[in-house]
CSV table of C-alpha atoms in Angstrom, one decimal:
chain,number,residue,atom,x,y,z
A,3,GLN,CA,-2.8,-14.4,-8.0
A,4,GLN,CA,-4.6,-11.5,-6.6
A,5,GLN,CA,-5.6,-12.4,-3.1
A,6,VAL,CA,-8.1,-9.5,-2.6
A,7,LYS,CA,-10.6,-8.6,-5.4
A,8,GLN,CA,-12.0,-5.1,-5.4
A,9,SER,CA,-15.0,-3.6,-7.3
A,10,PRO,CA,-16.0,-1.4,-8.9
A,11,GLN,CA,-12.9,0.0,-10.6
A,12,SER,CA,-14.4,3.5,-10.5
A,13,LEU,CA,-17.6,5.2,-9.5
A,14,ILE,CA,-19.1,8.6,-9.7
A,15,VAL,CA,-21.5,9.9,-7.0
A,16,GLN,CA,-23.3,13.1,-6.4
A,17,LYS,CA,-22.4,15.2,-3.4
A,18,GLY,CA,-24.4,14.0,-0.4
A,19,GLY,CA,-24.7,10.5,-1.9
A,20,ILE,CA,-23.4,7.1,-0.7
A,21,SER,CA,-20.3,5.5,-2.2
A,22,ILE,CA,-20.0,1.7,-1.8
A,23,ILE,CA,-16.9,-0.3,-2.5
A,24,ASN,CA,-16.7,-4.0,-2.2
A,25,CYS,CA,-13.9,-6.4,-1.6
A,26,ALA,CA,-13.6,-10.2,-1.4
A,27,TYR,CA,-10.8,-12.5,-0.2
A,28,GLU,CA,-9.9,-16.1,-0.3
A,29,ASN,CA,-7.3,-16.5,2.3
A,30,THR,CA,-9.0,-17.6,5.6
A,31,ALA,CA,-5.9,-16.7,7.5
A,32,PHE,CA,-6.5,-13.0,6.9
A,33,ASP,CA,-7.6,-11.3,10.1
A,34,TYR,CA,-6.9,-7.6,9.6
A,35,PHE,CA,-8.7,-5.6,6.9
A,36,PRO,CA,-7.7,-1.9,6.4
A,37,TRP,CA,-8.9,0.6,3.9
A,38,TYR,CA,-6.5,3.1,2.5
A,39,GLN,CA,-7.2,6.4,0.8
A,40,GLN,CA,-4.8,7.8,-1.8
A,41,PHE,CA,-4.9,11.2,-3.4
A,42,PRO,CA,-3.0,11.8,-6.7
A,43,GLY,CA,0.7,12.1,-6.2
A,44,LYS,CA,0.5,11.0,-2.6
A,45,GLY,CA,1.0,7.8,-0.7
A,46,PRO,CA,-1.8,5.7,0.7
A,47,ALA,CA,-3.1,6.8,4.1
A,48,LEU,CA,-5.0,4.5,6.5
A,49,LEU,CA,-8.7,5.4,6.6
A,50,ILE,CA,-10.3,2.8,8.8
A,51,ALA,CA,-9.6,-0.9,9.6
A,52,ILE,CA,-11.6,-3.8,11.0
A,53,ARG,CA,-11.0,-7.2,12.5
A,54,PRO,CA,-13.3,-10.3,12.0
A,55,ASP,CA,-14.6,-10.2,15.6
A,56,VAL,CA,-17.0,-7.4,14.6
A,57,SER,CA,-19.3,-7.1,11.7
A,58,GLU,CA,-19.3,-3.3,11.4
A,59,LYS,CA,-17.1,-0.4,12.3
A,60,LYS,CA,-18.0,3.3,11.9
A,61,GLU,CA,-15.7,6.3,12.0
A,62,GLY,CA,-17.5,9.5,11.0
A,63,ARG,CA,-18.9,9.2,7.5
A,64,PHE,CA,-16.9,6.0,6.8
A,65,THR,CA,-18.3,2.5,7.7
A,66,ILE,CA,-16.8,-0.9,7.1
A,67,SER,CA,-19.2,-3.9,6.9
A,68,PHE,CA,-17.6,-7.3,7.3
A,69,ASN,CA,-19.1,-10.7,6.4
A,70,LYS,CA,-16.8,-13.4,7.6
A,71,SER,CA,-18.8,-16.3,6.2
A,72,ALA,CA,-18.9,-14.8,2.7
A,73,LYS,CA,-15.3,-13.6,3.0
A,74,GLN,CA,-16.4,-10.1,1.9
A,75,PHE,CA,-16.1,-6.6,3.3
A,76,SER,CA,-17.1,-3.2,2.1
A,77,LEU,CA,-16.6,0.5,2.6
A,78,HIS,CA,-19.5,2.9,2.7
A,79,ILE,CA,-18.9,6.6,2.4
A,80,MET,CA,-22.0,8.4,3.6
A,81,ASP,CA,-22.8,12.0,2.6
A,82,SER,CA,-20.0,12.0,0.1
A,83,GLN,CA,-18.1,15.2,-0.4
A,84,PRO,CA,-15.9,16.5,-3.2
A,85,GLY,CA,-12.9,16.2,-0.9
A,86,ASP,CA,-13.6,12.5,-0.8
A,87,SER,CA,-12.6,12.2,-4.4
A,88,ALA,CA,-9.6,9.8,-4.3
A,89,THR,CA,-8.6,6.2,-5.0
A,90,TYR,CA,-9.6,3.8,-2.2
A,91,PHE,CA,-7.8,0.5,-1.6
A,92,CYS,CA,-8.9,-2.4,0.5
A,93,ALA,CA,-6.2,-4.6,1.9
A,94,ALA,CA,-5.9,-7.7,4.1
A,95,SER,CA,-3.2,-9.4,6.1
A,96,GLY,CA,-2.9,-12.2,8.6
A,97,GLY,CA,-1.4,-15.5,9.4
A,98,SER,CA,2.3,-16.0,9.8
A,99,ASN,CA,3.2,-13.1,7.6
A,100,ASP,CA,0.7,-10.6,9.1
A,101,TYR,CA,2.9,-7.6,8.2
A,102,LYS,CA,2.4,-8.4,4.5
A,103,LEU,CA,-0.6,-6.3,3.2
A,104,SER,CA,-2.4,-7.7,0.1
A,105,PHE,CA,-4.1,-4.9,-1.7
A,106,GLY,CA,-7.1,-4.7,-4.0
A,107,ALA,CA,-6.7,-3.0,-7.3
A,108,GLY,CA,-8.3,0.2,-6.1
A,109,THR,CA,-11.5,2.1,-6.8
A,110,THR,CA,-11.4,5.7,-8.1
A,111,VAL,CA,-14.2,7.7,-6.5
A,112,THR,CA,-15.3,11.0,-8.0
A,113,VAL,CA,-17.8,13.1,-6.1
A,114,ARG,CA,-19.6,15.6,-8.3
A,115,ALA,CA,-20.6,18.9,-6.6
B,14,ASN,CA,6.8,14.4,13.7
B,15,ALA,CA,7.8,14.1,10.1
B,16,GLY,CA,6.2,11.3,8.1
B,17,VAL,CA,7.9,8.7,6.0
B,18,MET,CA,10.3,10.5,3.6
B,19,GLN,CA,11.1,9.2,0.1
B,20,ASN,CA,13.5,10.6,-2.4
B,21,PRO,CA,13.7,11.2,-5.2
B,22,ARG,CA,10.0,11.8,-5.9
B,23,HIS,CA,10.5,11.3,-9.6
B,24,LEU,CA,13.3,9.4,-11.2
B,25,VAL,CA,13.9,8.9,-14.9
B,26,ARG,CA,16.4,6.3,-16.1
B,27,ARG,CA,17.3,4.9,-19.5
B,28,ARG,CA,17.3,1.1,-20.0
B,29,GLY,CA,20.3,-0.5,-18.5
B,30,GLN,CA,21.0,2.2,-15.9
B,31,GLU,CA,20.7,1.7,-12.1
B,32,ALA,CA,17.9,3.2,-10.0
B,33,ARG,CA,18.4,3.9,-6.3
B,34,LEU,CA,15.4,4.8,-4.2
B,35,ARG,CA,15.7,6.0,-0.7
B,36,CYS,CA,13.3,5.8,2.3
B,37,SER,CA,13.6,7.4,5.7
B,38,PRO,CA,11.1,5.9,8.1
B,39,MET,CA,9.1,7.8,10.7
B,40,LYS,CA,11.0,8.6,13.8
B,41,GLY,CA,11.0,5.7,16.2
B,42,HIS,CA,10.1,3.2,13.5
B,43,SER,CA,12.5,0.4,12.9
B,44,HIS,CA,10.4,-1.7,10.4
B,45,VAL,CA,10.4,-0.8,6.7
B,46,TYR,CA,8.4,-2.2,3.9
B,47,TRP,CA,8.6,-1.6,0.2
B,48,TYR,CA,5.7,-1.9,-2.2
B,49,ARG,CA,5.4,-1.5,-6.0
B,50,GLN,CA,2.3,0.0,-7.7
B,51,LEU,CA,2.0,-0.6,-11.4
B,52,PRO,CA,-0.5,1.6,-13.4
B,53,GLU,CA,-4.1,0.8,-12.7
B,54,GLU,CA,-3.1,-1.8,-10.1
B,55,GLY,CA,-3.0,-2.0,-6.3
B,56,LEU,CA,0.2,-2.1,-4.3
B,57,LYS,CA,2.3,-5.3,-4.3
B,58,PHE,CA,4.5,-6.2,-1.4
B,59,MET,CA,8.2,-6.5,-2.3
B,60,VAL,CA,10.3,-6.7,0.9
B,61,TYR,CA,10.3,-6.2,4.6
B,62,LEU,CA,13.4,-5.1,6.5
B,63,GLN,CA,14.5,-4.3,10.0
B,64,LYS,CA,17.7,-2.5,10.8
B,65,GLU,CA,20.5,-4.4,9.1
B,66,ASN,CA,18.3,-7.4,8.3
B,67,ILE,CA,16.1,-8.5,5.5
B,68,ILE,CA,13.1,-10.3,7.0
B,69,ASP,CA,11.1,-11.2,4.0
B,70,GLU,CA,12.0,-10.6,0.4
B,71,SER,CA,9.4,-12.9,-1.1
B,72,GLY,CA,7.8,-10.2,-3.3
B,73,MET,CA,11.0,-9.0,-4.8
B,74,PRO,CA,12.2,-10.2,-8.3
B,75,LYS,CA,15.1,-12.6,-7.9
B,76,GLU,CA,17.3,-10.6,-10.3
B,77,ARG,CA,18.4,-7.0,-10.5
B,78,PHE,CA,16.5,-5.9,-7.3
B,79,SER,CA,18.1,-5.6,-3.9
B,80,ALA,CA,17.2,-3.7,-0.7
B,81,GLU,CA,19.0,-2.7,2.5
B,82,PHE,CA,18.3,-0.9,5.7
B,83,PRO,CA,21.7,-0.1,7.3
B,84,LYS,CA,22.3,0.7,10.9
B,85,GLU,CA,22.6,4.3,10.0
B,86,GLY,CA,20.8,6.1,7.2
B,87,PRO,CA,17.8,5.4,5.0
B,88,SER,CA,16.6,2.2,3.5
B,89,ILE,CA,17.7,1.8,-0.1
B,90,LEU,CA,15.9,-0.1,-2.9
B,91,ARG,CA,18.3,-0.7,-5.8
B,92,ILE,CA,17.3,-1.7,-9.2
B,93,GLN,CA,20.1,-2.6,-11.5
B,94,GLN,CA,19.9,-2.6,-15.3
B,95,VAL,CA,16.4,-1.2,-15.4
B,96,VAL,CA,14.0,-2.2,-18.0
B,97,ARG,CA,10.7,-0.6,-19.2
B,98,GLY,CA,8.7,-3.0,-17.1
B,99,ASP,CA,10.3,-1.5,-14.0
B,100,SER,CA,8.4,1.8,-14.6
B,101,ALA,CA,6.1,2.1,-11.6
B,102,ALA,CA,5.5,3.9,-8.3
B,103,TYR,CA,7.5,2.5,-5.5
B,104,PHE,CA,6.2,3.1,-2.0
B,105,CYS,CA,7.9,2.7,1.3
B,106,ALA,CA,6.1,2.2,4.6
B,107,SER,CA,7.2,2.0,8.1
B,108,SER,CA,5.8,0.9,11.5
B,109,PRO,CA,7.1,0.9,15.0
B,110,THR,CA,6.8,-2.9,15.3
B,111,SER,CA,5.5,-5.6,13.0
B,112,GLY,CA,2.5,-6.7,15.0
B,113,PRO,CA,-0.8,-7.3,13.4
B,114,THR,CA,-2.4,-4.1,14.7
B,115,ASP,CA,0.5,-1.9,13.7
B,116,THR,CA,-0.4,0.6,11.1
B,117,GLN,CA,1.9,0.9,8.2
B,118,TYR,CA,2.5,4.6,7.3
B,119,PHE,CA,3.3,5.2,3.7
B,120,GLY,CA,5.6,7.7,2.1
B,121,PRO,CA,4.7,9.8,-1.0
B,122,GLY,CA,6.4,7.3,-3.3
B,123,THR,CA,9.0,7.5,-6.0
B,124,ARG,CA,7.7,7.4,-9.5
B,125,LEU,CA,10.3,5.6,-11.7
B,126,THR,CA,10.1,6.1,-15.5
B,127,VAL,CA,12.4,4.0,-17.6
B,128,LEU,CA,12.9,5.3,-21.1
């Protein structure tokens, strides 16, 4: 079964707008939540990651919000740019197999100029 | 510092043939992970290897699939007697250790098409 559920499947945003992607998990052993960005024909690249001891982490225009009690986390892309057009994957790992990343299904973001 | 290298980038096989996918980790990385990405899906963990050892192959199909990471040379993912359902993108990642904070760096992937 899919351990990390991601939505929406795709979204379109105007340049300068905010993109929001949501993920939910069930496994309470998860304690590491990275987001990966993937461009067509390329491998996923780590964008930003968070641990449950903080509720928010910001790096430039990218912010992760984390809600431990709801077992949800989200990625916000502020001031979206055409170069942000890509597929974004949330992931989670933790417990005895903390090397094993469980990925969401991905969100394709299109930023219109 | 070169990133994770994978070859070939694209591989076409007919049903019943063998597919061999290669992965060279980043310099200084001794931990290798293979993931499979089916169309419209996220990546699924297949196997975790260290030099000469398979640590966790819980995500790998029991039949036809095997992986190795020899003392010298790249890691190899081998698929015997390929079937159409094996068509996917196969990604390799590497990390310097396997700690919970260690980033896994992904290669560009091998896109396997089975005719």
